[in-house]
Short mmCIF file of C-alpha atoms and ligand atoms in Angstrom, two decimals:
data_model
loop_
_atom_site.label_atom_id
_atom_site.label_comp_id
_atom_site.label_asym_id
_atom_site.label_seq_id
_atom_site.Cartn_x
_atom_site.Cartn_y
_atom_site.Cartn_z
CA UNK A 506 1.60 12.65 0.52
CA UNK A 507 3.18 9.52 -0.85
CA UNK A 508 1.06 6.36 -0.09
CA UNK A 509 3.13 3.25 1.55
CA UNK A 510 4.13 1.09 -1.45
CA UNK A 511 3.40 -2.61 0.07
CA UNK A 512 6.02 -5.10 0.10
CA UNK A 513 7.39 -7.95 1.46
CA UNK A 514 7.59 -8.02 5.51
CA UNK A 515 8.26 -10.65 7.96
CA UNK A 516 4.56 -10.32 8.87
CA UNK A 517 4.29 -12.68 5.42
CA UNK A 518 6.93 -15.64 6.31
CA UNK A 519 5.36 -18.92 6.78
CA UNK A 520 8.56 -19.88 7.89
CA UNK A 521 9.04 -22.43 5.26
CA UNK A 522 11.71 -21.68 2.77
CA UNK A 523 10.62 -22.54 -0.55
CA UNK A 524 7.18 -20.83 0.35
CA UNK A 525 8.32 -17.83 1.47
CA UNK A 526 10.99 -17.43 -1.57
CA UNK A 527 7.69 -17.83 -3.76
CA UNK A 528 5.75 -15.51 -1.93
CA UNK A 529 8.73 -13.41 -2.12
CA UNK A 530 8.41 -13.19 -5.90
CA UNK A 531 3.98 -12.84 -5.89
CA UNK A 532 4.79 -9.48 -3.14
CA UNK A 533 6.92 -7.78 -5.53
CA UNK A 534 4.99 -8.79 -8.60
CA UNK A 535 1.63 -8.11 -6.90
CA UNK A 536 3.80 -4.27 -5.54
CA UNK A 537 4.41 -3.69 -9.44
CA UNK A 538 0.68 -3.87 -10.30
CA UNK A 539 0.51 -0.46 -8.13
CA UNK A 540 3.04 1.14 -10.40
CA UNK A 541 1.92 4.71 -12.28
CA UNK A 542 2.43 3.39 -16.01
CA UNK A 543 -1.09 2.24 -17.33
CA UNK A 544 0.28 1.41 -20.42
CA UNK A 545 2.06 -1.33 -18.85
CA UNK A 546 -0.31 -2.54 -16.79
CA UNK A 547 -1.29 -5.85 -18.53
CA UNK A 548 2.34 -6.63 -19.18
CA UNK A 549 2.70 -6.31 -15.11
CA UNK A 550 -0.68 -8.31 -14.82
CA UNK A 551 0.46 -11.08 -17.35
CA UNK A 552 3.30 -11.57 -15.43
CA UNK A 553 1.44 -11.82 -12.00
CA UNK A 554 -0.88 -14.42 -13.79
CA UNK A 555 2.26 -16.83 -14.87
CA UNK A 556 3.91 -16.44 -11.28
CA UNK A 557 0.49 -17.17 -9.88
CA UNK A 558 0.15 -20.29 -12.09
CA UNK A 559 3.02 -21.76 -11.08
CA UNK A 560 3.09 -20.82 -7.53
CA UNK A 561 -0.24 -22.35 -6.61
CA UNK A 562 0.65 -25.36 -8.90
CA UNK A 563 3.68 -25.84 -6.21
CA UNK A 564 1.16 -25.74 -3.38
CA UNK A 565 -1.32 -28.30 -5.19
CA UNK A 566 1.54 -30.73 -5.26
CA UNK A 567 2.38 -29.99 -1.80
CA UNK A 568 -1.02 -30.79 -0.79
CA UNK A 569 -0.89 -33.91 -3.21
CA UNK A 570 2.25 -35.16 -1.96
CA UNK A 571 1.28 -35.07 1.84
CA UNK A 572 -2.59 -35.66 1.80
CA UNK A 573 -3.27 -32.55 3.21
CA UNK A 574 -6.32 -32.66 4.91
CA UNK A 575 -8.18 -29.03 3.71
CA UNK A 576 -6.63 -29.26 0.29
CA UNK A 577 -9.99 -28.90 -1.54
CA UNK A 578 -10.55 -25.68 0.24
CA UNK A 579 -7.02 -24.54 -0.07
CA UNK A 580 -7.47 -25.48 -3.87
CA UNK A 581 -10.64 -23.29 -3.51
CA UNK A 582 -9.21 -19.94 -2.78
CA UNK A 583 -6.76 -20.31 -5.77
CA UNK A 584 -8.98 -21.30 -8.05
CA UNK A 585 -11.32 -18.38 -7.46
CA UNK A 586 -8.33 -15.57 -7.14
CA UNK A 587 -6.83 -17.35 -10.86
CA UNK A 588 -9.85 -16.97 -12.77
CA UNK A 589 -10.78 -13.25 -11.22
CA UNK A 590 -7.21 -12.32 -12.32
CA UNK A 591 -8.27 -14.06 -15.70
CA UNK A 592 -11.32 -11.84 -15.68
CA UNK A 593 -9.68 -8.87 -14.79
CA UNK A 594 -7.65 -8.80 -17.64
CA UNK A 595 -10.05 -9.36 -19.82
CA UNK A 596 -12.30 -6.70 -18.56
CA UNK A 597 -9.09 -3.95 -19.36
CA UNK A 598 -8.21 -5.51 -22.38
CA UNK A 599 -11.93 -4.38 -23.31
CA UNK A 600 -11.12 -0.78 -22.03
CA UNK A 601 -12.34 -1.34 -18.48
CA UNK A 602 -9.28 0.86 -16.97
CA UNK A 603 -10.47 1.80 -13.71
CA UNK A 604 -10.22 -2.20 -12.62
CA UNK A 605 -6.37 -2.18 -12.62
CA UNK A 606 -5.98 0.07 -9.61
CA UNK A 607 -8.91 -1.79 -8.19
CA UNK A 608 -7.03 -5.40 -8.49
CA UNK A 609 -4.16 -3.85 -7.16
CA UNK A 610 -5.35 -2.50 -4.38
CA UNK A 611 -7.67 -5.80 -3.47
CA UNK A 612 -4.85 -8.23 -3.80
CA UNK A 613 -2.64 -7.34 -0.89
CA UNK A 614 -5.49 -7.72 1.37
CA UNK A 615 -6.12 -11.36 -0.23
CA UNK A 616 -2.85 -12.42 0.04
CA UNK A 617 -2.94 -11.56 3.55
CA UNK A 618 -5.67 -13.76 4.73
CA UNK A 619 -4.56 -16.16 2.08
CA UNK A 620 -0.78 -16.57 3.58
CA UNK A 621 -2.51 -16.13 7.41
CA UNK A 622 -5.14 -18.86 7.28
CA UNK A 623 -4.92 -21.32 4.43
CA UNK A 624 -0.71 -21.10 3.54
CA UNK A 625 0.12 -21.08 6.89
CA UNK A 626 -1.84 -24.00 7.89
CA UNK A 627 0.42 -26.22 5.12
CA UNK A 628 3.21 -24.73 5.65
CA UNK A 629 3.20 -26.19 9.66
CA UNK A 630 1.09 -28.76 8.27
CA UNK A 631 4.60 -30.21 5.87
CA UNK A 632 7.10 -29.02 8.95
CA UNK A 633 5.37 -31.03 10.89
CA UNK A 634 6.08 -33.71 8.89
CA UNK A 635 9.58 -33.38 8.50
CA UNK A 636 9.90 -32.66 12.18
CA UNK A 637 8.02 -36.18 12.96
CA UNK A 638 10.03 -37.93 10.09
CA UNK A 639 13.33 -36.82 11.31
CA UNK A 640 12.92 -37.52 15.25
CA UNK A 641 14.96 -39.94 17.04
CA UNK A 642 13.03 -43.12 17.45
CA UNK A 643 12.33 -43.74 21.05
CA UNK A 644 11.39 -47.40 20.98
CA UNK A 645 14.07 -50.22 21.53
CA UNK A 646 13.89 -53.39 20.62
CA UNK A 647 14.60 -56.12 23.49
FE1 FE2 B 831 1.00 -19.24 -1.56
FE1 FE2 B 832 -2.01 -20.91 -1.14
#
């Protein structure tokens, strides 16, 4: 039996574009990290970690740009997944193997929450936004 390679589903969509196109990209890098060629594995990992740099550096400005009230805590959640991806690697890179599988099995179920609670909550957080910015003014002046 072949287990369910994890992917990109429209369980994930925030519903805002230029999210979900990044997201896109972290699903099938995160997917790759499951792949059966340990020699690999820290290339795969490496280029998780530069995605992942990036990516959250998108949604710091995001929060920047538009005062977004639970930024800190958004900020939070990246901050810790970064530096255990930082760890990780090291850990392997030291002959500490049996953490690949473990990271790739573990991050799914991060990124999960992480798009559900925090990543949705900006993404209707900036819609919101735009929607407000873009409605017909209903005062007149007399
Ligand atoms: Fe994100
Ligand atoms: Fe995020």
């Amino acid at each position: 039996m072949t287990a369910a390679v994890w992917g990109w589903s429209d369980r994930l969509s925030t519903k805002y574009e230029a999210m979900d196109e990044t997201h896109q990209e972290f699903v099938s890098l995160c997917a790759a990290l499951s792949e059966d060629h340990p020699d690999s594995f820290l290339d795969r990992l490496d280029a998780l970690i530069s995605h992942t740099v990036v990516h959250f550096e998108q949604e710091g400005q995001w929060m920047r740009e538009h005062s977004f009230p639970p930024a800190g805590c958004h900020q939070k959640e990246h901050d810790v997944v970064l530096q255990l991806m930082r760890e990780v690697r090291l850990r392997i890179a030291d002959g500490d193997l049996d953490l690949g599988p473990r990271l790739a099995e573990e991050l799914p179920h991060w990124f999960e929450h992480h798009v559900d609670t925090m990543d949705n909550m900006l993404a209707r957080f900036m819609t919101s936004l735009t929607a407000d910015q873009t409605a017909a003014p209903t005062a007149s002046i007399v």
